[in-house]
mmCIF file of C-alpha atoms and ligand atoms in Angstrom:
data_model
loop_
_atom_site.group_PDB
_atom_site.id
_atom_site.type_symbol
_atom_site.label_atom_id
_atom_site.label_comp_id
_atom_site.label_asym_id
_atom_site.label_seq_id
_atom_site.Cartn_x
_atom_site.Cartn_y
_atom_site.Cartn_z
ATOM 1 C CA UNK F 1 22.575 88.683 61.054
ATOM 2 C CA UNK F 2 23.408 91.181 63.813
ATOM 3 C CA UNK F 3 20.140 94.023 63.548
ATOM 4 C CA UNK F 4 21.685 97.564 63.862
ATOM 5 C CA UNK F 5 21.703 100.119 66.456
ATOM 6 C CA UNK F 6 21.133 103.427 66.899
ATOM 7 C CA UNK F 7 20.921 104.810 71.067
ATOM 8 C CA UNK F 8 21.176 107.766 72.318
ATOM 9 C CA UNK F 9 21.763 108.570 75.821
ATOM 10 C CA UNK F 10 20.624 112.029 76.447
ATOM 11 C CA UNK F 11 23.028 112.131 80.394
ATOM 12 C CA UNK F 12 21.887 115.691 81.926
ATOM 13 C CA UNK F 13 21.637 118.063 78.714
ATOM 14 C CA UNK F 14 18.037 117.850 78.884
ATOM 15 C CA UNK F 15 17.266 119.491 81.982
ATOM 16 C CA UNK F 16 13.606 120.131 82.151
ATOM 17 C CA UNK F 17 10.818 117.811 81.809
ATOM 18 C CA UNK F 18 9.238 120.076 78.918
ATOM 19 C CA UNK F 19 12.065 120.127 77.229
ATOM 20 C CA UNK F 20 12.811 116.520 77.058
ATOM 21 C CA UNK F 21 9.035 115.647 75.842
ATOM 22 C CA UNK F 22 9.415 117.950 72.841
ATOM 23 C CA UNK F 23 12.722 116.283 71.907
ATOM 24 C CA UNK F 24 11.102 112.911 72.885
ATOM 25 C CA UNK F 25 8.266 114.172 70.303
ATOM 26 C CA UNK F 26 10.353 115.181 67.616
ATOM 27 C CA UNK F 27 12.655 111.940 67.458
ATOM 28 C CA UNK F 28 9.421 110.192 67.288
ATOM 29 C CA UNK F 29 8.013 112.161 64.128
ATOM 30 C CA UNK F 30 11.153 111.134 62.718
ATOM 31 C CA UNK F 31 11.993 107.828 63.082
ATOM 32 C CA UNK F 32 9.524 106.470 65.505
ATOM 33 C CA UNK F 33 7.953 104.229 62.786
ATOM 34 C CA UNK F 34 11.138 101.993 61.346
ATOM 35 C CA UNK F 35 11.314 98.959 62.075
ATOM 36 C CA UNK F 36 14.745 97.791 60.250
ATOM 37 C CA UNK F 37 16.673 99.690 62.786
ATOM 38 C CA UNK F 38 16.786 99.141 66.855
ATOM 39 C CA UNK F 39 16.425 102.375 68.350
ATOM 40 C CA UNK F 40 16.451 103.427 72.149
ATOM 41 C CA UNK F 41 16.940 106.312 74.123
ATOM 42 C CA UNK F 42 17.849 106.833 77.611
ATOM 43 C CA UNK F 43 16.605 110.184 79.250
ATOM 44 C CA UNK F 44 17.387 111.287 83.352
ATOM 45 C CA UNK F 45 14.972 108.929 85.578
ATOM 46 C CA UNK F 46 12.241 111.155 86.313
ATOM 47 C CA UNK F 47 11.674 111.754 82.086
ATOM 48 C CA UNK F 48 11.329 107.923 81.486
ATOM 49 C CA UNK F 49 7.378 107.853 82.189
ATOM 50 C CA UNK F 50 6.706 111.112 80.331
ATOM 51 C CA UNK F 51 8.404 109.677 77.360
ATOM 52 C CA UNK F 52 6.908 106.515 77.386
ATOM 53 C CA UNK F 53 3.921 107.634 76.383
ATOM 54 C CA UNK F 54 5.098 109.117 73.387
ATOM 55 C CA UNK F 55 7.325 106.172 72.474
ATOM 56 C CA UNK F 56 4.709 103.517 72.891
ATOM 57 C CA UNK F 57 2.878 104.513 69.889
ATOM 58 C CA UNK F 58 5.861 103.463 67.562
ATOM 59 C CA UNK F 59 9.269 101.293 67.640
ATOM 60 C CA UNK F 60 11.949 103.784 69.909
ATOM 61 C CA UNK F 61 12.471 101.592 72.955
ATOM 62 C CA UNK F 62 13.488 103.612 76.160
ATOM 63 C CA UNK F 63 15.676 102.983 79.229
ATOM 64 C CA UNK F 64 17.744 104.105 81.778
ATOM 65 C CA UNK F 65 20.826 105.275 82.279
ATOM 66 C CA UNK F 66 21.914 103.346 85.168
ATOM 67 C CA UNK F 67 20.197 101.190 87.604
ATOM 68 C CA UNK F 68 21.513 100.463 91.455
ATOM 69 C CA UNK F 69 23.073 97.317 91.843
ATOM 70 C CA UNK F 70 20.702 96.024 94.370
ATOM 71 C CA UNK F 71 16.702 95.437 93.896
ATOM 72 C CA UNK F 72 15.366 97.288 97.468
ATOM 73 C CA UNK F 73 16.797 98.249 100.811
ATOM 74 C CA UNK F 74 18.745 101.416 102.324
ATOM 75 C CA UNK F 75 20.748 102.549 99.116
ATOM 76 C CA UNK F 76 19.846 106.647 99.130
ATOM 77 C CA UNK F 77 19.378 107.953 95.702
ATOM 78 C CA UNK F 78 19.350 104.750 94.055
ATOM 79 C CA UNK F 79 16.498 103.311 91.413
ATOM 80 C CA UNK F 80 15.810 99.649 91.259
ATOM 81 C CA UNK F 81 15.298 97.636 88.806
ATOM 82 C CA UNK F 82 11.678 96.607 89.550
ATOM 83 C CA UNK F 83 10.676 100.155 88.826
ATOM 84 C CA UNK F 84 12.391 100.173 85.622
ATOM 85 C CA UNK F 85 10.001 97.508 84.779
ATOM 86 C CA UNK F 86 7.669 98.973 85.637
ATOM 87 C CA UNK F 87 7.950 101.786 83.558
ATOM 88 C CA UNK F 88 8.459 99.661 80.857
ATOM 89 C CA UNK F 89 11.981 100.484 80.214
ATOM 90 C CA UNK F 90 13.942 97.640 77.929
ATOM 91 C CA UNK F 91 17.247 98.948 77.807
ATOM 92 C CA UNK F 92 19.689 99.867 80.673
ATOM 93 C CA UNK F 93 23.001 101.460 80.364
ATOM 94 C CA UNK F 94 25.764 100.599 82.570
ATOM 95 C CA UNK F 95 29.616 101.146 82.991
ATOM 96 C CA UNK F 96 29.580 104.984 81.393
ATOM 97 C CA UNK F 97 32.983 106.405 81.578
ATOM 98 C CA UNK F 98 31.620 109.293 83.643
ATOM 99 C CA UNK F 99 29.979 107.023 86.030
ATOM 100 C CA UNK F 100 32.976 105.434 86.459
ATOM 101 C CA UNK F 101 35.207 108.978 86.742
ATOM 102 C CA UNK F 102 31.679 110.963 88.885
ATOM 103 C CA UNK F 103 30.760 107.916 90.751
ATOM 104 C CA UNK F 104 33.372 105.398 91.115
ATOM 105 C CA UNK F 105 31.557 102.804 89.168
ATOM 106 C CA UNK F 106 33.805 99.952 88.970
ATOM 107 C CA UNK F 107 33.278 96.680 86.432
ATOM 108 C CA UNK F 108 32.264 94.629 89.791
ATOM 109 C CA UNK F 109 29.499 96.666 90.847
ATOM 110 C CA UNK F 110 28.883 96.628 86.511
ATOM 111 C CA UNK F 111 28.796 92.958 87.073
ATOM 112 C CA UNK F 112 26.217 92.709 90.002
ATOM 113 C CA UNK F 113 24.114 95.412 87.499
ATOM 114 C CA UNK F 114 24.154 92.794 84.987
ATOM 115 C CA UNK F 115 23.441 90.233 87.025
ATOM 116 C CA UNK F 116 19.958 91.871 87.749
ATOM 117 C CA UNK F 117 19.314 93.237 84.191
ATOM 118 C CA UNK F 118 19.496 89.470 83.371
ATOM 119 C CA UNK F 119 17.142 88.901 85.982
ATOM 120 C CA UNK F 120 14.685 91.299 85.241
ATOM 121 C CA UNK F 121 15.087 90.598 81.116
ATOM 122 C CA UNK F 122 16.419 94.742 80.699
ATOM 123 C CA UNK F 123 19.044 94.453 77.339
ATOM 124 C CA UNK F 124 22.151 96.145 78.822
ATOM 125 C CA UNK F 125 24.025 98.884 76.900
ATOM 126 C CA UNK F 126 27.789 98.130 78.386
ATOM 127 C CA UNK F 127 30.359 100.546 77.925
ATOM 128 C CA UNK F 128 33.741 99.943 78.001
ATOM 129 C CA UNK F 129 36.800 102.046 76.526
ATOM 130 C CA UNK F 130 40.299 102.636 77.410
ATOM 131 C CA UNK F 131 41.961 106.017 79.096
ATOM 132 C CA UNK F 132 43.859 108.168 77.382
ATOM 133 C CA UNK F 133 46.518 106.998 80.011
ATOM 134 C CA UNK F 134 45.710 103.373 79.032
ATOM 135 C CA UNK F 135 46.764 104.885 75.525
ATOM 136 C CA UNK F 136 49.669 106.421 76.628
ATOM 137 C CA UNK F 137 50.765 102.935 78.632
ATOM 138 C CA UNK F 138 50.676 100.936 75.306
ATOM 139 C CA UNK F 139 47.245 99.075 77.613
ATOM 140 C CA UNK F 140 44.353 100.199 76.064
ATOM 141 C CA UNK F 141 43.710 96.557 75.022
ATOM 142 C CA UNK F 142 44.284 95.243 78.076
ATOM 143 C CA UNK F 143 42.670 97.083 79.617
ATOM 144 C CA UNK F 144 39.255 96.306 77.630
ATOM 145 C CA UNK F 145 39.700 92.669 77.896
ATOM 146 C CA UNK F 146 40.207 93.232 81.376
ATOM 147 C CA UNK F 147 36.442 94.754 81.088
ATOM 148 C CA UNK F 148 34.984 92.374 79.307
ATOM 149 C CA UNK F 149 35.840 89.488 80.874
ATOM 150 C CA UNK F 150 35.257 90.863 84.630
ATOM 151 C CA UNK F 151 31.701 92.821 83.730
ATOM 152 C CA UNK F 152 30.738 89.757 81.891
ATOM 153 C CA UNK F 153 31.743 87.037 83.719
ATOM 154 C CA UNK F 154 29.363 84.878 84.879
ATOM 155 C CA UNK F 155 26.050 85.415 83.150
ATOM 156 C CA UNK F 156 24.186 83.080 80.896
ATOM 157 C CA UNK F 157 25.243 83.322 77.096
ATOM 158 C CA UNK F 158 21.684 83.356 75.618
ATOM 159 C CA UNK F 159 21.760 87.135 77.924
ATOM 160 C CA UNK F 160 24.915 87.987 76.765
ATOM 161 C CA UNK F 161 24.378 87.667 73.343
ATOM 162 C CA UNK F 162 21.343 89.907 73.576
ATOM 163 C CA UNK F 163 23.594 92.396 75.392
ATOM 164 C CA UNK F 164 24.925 95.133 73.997
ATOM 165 C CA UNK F 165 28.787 96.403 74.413
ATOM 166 C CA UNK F 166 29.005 100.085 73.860
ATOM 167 C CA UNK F 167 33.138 100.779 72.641
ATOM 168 C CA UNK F 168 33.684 104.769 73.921
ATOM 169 C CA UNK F 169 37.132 105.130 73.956
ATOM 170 C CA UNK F 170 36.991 107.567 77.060
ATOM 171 C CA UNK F 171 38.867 109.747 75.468
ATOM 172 C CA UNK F 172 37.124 110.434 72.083
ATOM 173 C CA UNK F 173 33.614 111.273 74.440
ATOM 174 C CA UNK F 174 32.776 115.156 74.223
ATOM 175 C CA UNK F 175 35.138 116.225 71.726
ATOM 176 C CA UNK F 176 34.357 117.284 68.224
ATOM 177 C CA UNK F 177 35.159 114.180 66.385
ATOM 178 C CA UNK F 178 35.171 110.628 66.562
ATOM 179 C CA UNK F 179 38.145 108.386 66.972
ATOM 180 C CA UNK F 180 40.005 107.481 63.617
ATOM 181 C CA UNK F 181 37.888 104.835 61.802
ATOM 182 C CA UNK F 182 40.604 102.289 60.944
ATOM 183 C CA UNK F 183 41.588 102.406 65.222
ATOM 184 C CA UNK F 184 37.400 101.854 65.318
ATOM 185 C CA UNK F 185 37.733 99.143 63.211
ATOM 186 C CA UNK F 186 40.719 97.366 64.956
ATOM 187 C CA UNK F 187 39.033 97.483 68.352
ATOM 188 C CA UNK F 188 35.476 96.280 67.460
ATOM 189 C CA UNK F 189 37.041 93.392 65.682
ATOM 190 C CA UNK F 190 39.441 93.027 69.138
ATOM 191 C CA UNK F 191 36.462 92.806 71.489
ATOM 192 C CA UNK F 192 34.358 90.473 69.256
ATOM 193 C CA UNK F 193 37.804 87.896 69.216
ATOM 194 C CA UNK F 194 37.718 88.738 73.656
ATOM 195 C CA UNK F 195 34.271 87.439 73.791
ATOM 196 C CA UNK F 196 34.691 84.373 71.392
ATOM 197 C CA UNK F 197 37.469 83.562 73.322
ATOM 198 C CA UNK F 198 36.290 83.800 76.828
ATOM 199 C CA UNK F 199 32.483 83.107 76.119
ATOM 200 C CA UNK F 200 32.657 81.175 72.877
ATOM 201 C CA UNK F 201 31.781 81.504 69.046
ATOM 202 C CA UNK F 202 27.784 81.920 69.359
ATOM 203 C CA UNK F 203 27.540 84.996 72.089
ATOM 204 C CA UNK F 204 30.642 86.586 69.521
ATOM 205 C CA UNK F 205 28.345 85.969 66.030
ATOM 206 C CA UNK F 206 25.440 87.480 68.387
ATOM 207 C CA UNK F 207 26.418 90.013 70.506
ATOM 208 C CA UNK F 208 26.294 93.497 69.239
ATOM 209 C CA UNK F 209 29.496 96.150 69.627
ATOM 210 C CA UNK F 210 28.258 99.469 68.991
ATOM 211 C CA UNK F 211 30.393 102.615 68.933
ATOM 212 C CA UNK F 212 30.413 106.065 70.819
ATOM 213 C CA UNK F 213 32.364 108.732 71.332
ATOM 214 C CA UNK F 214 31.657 111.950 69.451
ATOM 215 C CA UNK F 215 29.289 110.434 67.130
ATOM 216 C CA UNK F 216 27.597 113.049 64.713
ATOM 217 C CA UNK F 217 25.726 113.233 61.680
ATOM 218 C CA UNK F 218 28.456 114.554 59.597
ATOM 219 C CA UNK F 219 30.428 110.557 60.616
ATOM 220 C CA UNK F 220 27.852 108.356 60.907
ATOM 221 C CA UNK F 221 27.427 106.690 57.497
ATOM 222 C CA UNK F 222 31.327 105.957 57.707
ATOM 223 C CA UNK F 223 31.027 104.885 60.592
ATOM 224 C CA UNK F 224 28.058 102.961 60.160
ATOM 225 C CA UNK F 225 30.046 101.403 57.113
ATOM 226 C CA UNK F 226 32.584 99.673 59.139
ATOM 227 C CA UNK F 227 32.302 95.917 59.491
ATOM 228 C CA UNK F 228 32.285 95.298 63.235
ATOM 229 C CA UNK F 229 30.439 98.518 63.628
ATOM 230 C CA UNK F 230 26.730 97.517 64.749
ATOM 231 C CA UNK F 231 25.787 100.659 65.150
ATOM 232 C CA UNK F 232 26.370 103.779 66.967
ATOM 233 C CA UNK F 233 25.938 105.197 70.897
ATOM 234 C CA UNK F 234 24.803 109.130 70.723
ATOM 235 C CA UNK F 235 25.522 112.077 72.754
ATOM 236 C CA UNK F 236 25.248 115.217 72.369
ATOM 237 C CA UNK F 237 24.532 115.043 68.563
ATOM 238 C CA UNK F 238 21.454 113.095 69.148
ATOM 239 C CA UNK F 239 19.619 116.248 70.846
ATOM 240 C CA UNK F 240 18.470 117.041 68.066
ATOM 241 C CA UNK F 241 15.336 115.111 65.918
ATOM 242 C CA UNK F 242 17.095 115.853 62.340
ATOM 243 C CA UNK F 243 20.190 114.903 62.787
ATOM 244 C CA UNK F 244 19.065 111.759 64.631
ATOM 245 C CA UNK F 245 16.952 110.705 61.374
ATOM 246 C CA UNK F 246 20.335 111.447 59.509
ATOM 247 C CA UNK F 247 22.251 108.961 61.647
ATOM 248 C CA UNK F 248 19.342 106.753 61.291
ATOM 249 C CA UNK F 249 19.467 106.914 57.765
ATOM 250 C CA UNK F 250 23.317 105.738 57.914
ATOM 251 C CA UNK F 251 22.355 102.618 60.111
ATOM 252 C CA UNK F 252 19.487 102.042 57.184
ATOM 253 C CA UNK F 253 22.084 102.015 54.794
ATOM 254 C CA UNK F 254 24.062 99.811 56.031
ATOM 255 C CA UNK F 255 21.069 96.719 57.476
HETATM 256 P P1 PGA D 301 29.257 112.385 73.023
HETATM 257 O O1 PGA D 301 28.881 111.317 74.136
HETATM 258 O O2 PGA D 301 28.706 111.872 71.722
HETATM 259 O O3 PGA D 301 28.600 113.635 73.484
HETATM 260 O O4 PGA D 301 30.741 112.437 72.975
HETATM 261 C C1 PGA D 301 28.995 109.980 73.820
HETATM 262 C C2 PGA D 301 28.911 109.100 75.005
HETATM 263 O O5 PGA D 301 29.490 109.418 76.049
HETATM 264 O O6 PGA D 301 28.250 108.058 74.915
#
């Protein structure tokens, strides 16, 4: 039985350490204590110590939201992953649809990332989604197997099937509604046959396919409801401590 998900990444909205420890504080009052539900969120870098303080006292794991694809050397304005560690991070995102549009994050590079998560035992949170010009080429699932199978290749399936695959279709981030749930649906069910195919039946029973993209409150328990759905990647809507104990409750409903 696949545990459910609930992650938030907070990107840049939180721009101030103060403000990002009284959100940290708040999502722990809320939910910091359940333990039927995997919970994680990812703040900027320099908010990850700050917050793991708070955290440690309950179940929300932390992480990063990226992670350079290299462990030390000459790579300006990087972060490596032995300082993750350090900081006691478990979770790492990679392959964001902005880091790939911002910072020309391609699934190689992903694929070197996971390569070092793997090393360093971090559980990756893996997005992949199609364009809205994959859409409009009849592609867009092509071009997630394409994805899967390059940011994946190559890594040992006990890792991959503690890996998470995030499914933003790139263009359902930042609007003000999620994708239609039956398309949801059709595409979690798609990946899960991609990785039974190209990494076999036990990483596709174990792996978990989480969804994002304009997740709120107000969608979550449908979402949530879905059969391939193992839970749901926040963004914006997760800035605030109530209505991330609402989607919580969803994923609760739902174990
Ligand atoms: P959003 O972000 O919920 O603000 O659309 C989601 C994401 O990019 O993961």
């Amino acid at each position: 039985m696949r545990r459910k998900v609930v992650g938030a990444s907070w990107k840049m909205h939180v721009n101030t350490l103060e403000e990002g420890l009284a959100l940290a504080q708040g999502i722990h009052q809320e939910v910091g204590q359940i333990t039927d539900v995997d919970i994680f969120i990812l703040p900027a870098f320099p908010l990850i110590q700050g917050l793991s303080t708070i955290f440690k006292s309950g179940q929300i794991g932390w992480g990063a939201q990226n992670m350079c694809f290299e462990t030390k050397g000459a790579f300006t304005g990087e972060v490596p992953a032995p300082m993750l560690k350090e900081l006691n991070c478990q979770y790492v995102e990679l392959a964001h649809a902005e880091r790939k549009k911002f910072f020309n994050e391609t699934d190689l590079t992903v694929n070197k990332k996971l390569r070092i998560c793997q090393e360093f035992g971090f559980t990756p949170v893996v997005c992949i989604g199609e364009t809205s010009e994959d859409l409009a080429q009849d592609r867009a699932q092509a071009a997630l197997k394409e994805q899967v199978v390059t940011m994946l290749s190559g890594l040992n399936h006990d890792f991959l099937k503690q890996t998470i695959l995030a499914y933003e279709p790139v263009w359902a981030i930042g609007k003000s509604k999620t994708a239609g749930l039956d398309y949801i649906q059709n595409m979690h069910c798609y990946i899960r046959n991609i990785v039974k195919e190209y990494f076999g039946q036990d990483v596709s029973d174990d792996i978990r396919i989480i969804y994002g993209g304009s997740v709120s409150c107000e969608t979550s328990d449908e979402l949530l409801g879905l059969n391939d759905v193992d839970g749901v990647f926040i963004g914006r809507f997760g800035l605030n401590p109530e209505n991330f104990r609402k989607i919580t409750e969803s994923a609760l409903k739902n174990i």
